[in-house]
Short mmCIF file of N, CA and C in Angstrom, two decimals:
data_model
loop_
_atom_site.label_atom_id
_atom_site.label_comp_id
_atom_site.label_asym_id
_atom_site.label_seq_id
_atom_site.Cartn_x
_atom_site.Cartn_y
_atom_site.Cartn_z
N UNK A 1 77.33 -46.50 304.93
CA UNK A 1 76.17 -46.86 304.12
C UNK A 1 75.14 -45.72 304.11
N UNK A 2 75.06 -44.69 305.06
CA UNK A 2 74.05 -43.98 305.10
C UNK A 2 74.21 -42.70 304.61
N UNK A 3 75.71 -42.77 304.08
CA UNK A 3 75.93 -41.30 302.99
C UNK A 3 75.30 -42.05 301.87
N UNK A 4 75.35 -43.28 301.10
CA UNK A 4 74.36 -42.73 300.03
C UNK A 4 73.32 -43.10 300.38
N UNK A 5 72.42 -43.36 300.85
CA UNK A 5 71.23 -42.44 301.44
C UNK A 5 70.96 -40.96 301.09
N UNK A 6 72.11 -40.46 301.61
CA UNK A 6 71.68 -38.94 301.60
C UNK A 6 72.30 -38.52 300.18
N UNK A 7 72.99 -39.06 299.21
CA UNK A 7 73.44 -38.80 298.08
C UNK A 7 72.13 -39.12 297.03
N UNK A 8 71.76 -40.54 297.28
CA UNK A 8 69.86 -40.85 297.08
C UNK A 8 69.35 -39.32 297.02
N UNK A 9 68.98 -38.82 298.04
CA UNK A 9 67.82 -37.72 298.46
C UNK A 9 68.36 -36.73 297.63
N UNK A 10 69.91 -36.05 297.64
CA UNK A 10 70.52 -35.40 297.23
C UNK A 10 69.97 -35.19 295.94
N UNK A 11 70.16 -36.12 295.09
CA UNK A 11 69.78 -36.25 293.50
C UNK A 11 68.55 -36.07 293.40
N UNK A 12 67.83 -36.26 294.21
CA UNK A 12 66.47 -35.89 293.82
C UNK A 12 66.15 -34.29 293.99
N UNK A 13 66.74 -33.77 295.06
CA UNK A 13 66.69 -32.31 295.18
C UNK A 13 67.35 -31.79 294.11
N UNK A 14 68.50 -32.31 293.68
CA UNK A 14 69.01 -31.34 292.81
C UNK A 14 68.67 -31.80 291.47
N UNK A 15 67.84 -32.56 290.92
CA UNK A 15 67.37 -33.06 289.91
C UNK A 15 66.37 -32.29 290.06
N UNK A 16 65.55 -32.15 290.64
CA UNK A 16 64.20 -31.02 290.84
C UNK A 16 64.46 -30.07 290.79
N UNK A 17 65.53 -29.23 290.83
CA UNK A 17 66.14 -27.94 290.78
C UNK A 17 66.71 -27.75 289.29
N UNK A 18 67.03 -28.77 288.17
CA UNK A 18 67.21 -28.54 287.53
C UNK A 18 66.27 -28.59 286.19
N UNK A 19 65.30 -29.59 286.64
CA UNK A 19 64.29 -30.62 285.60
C UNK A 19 62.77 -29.55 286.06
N UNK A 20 62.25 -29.04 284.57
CA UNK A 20 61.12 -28.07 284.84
C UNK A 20 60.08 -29.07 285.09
N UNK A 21 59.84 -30.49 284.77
CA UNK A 21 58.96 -31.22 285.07
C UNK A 21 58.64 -31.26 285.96
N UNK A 22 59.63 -31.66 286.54
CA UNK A 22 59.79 -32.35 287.83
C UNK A 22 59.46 -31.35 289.09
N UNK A 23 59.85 -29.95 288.83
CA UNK A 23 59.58 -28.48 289.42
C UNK A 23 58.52 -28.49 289.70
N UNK A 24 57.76 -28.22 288.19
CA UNK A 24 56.30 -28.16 288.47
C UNK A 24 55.37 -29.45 289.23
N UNK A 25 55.40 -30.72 289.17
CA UNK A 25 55.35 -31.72 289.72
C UNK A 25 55.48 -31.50 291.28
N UNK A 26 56.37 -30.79 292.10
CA UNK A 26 56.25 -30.66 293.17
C UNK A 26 55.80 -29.16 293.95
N UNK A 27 55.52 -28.39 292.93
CA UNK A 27 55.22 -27.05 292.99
C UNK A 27 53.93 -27.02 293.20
N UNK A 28 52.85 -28.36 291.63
CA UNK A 28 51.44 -27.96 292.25
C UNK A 28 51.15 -28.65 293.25
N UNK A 29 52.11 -29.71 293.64
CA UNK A 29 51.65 -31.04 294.58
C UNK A 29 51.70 -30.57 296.03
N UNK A 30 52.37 -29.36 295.61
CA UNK A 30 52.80 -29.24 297.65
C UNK A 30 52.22 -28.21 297.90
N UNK A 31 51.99 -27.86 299.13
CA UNK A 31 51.52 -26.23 299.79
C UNK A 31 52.84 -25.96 300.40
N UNK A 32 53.57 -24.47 299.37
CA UNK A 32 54.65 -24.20 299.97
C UNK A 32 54.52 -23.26 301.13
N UNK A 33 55.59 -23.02 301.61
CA UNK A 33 55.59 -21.49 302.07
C UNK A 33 55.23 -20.59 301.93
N UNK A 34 55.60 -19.18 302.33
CA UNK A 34 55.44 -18.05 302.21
C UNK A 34 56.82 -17.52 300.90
N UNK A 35 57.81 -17.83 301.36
CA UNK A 35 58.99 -17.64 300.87
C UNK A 35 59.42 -18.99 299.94
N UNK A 36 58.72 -20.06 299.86
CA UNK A 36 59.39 -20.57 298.34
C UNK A 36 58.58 -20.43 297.69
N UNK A 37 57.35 -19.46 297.69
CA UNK A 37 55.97 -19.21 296.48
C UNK A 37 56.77 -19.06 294.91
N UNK A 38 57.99 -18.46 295.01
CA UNK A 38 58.33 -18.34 293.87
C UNK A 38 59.20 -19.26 293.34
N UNK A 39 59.51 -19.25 291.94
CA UNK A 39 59.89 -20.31 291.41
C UNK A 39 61.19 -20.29 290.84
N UNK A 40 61.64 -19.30 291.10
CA UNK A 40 63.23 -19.45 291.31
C UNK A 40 63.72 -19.30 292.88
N UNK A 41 63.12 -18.85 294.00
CA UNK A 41 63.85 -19.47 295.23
C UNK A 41 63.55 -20.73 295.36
N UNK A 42 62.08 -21.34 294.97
CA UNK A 42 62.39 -22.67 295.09
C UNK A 42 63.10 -23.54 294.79
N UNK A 43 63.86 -23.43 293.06
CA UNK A 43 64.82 -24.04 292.82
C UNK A 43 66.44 -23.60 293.53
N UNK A 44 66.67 -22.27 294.06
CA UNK A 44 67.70 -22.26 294.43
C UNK A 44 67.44 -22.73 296.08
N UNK A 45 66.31 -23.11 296.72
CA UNK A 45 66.70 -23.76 297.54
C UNK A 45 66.51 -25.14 297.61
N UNK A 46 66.33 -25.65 296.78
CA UNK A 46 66.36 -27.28 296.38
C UNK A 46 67.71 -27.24 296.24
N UNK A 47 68.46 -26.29 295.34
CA UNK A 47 69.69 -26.68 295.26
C UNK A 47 70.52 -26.95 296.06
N UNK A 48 70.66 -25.56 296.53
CA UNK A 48 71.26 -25.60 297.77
C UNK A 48 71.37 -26.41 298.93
N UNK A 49 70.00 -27.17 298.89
CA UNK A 49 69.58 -28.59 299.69
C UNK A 49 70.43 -29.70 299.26
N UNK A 50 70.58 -29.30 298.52
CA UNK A 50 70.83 -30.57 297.62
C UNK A 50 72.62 -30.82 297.53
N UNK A 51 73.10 -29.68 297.14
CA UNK A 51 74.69 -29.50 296.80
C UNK A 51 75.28 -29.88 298.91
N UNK A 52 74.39 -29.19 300.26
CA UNK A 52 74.98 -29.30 301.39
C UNK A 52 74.73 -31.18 301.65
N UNK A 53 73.83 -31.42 300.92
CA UNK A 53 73.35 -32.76 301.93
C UNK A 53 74.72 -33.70 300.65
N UNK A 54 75.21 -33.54 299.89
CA UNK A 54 76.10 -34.03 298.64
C UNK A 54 77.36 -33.74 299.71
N UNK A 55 77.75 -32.55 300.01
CA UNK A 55 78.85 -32.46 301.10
C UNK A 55 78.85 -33.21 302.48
N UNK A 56 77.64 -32.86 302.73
CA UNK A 56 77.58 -33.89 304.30
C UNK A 56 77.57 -35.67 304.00
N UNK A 57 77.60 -35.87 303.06
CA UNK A 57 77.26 -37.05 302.74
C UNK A 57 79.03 -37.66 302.34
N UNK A 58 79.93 -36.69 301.92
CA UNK A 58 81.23 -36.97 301.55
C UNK A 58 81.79 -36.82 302.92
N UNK A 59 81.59 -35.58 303.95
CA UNK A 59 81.88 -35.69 305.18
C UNK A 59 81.74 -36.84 305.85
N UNK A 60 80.86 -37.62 305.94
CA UNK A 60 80.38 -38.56 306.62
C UNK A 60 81.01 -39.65 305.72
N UNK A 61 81.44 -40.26 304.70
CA UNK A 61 82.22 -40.61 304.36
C UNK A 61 83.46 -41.19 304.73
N UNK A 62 84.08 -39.23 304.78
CA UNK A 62 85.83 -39.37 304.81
C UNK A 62 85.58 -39.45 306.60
N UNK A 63 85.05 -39.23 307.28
CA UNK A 63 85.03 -39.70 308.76
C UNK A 63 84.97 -41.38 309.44
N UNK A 64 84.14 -41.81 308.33
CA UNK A 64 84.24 -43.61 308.38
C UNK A 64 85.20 -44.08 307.96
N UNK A 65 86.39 -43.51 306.75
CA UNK A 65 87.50 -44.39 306.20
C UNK A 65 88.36 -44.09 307.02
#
């Protein structure tokens, strides 16, 4: 039950990585870093957040069946 959970969160990271709304929406809302100031590492590390927690979430999965 708690991979989709993380398939939940998943979509939202990688929906934010793809959706400029939604980008900006959390771009002015947050105080980033030093290193996601810009606006293409931020989306490639949303992604990237997003595509590992999508794998760990199938891992955790195929370990319960």
């Amino acid at each position: 039950m708690f991979h989709w959970f993380l398939i939940f969160i998943a979509t939202i990271f990688l929906s934010t990585a793809f959706s400029k709304p939604l980008y900006q929406l959390f771009f002015k809302k947050i105080n980033l870093p030093f290193f996601l100031n810009n606006m293409y590492k931020f989306r490639i590390v949303f992604f990237f957040v997003g595509f590992f927690l999508v794998f760990f979430a199938l891992f955790i999965e195929s370990i319960g069946s």
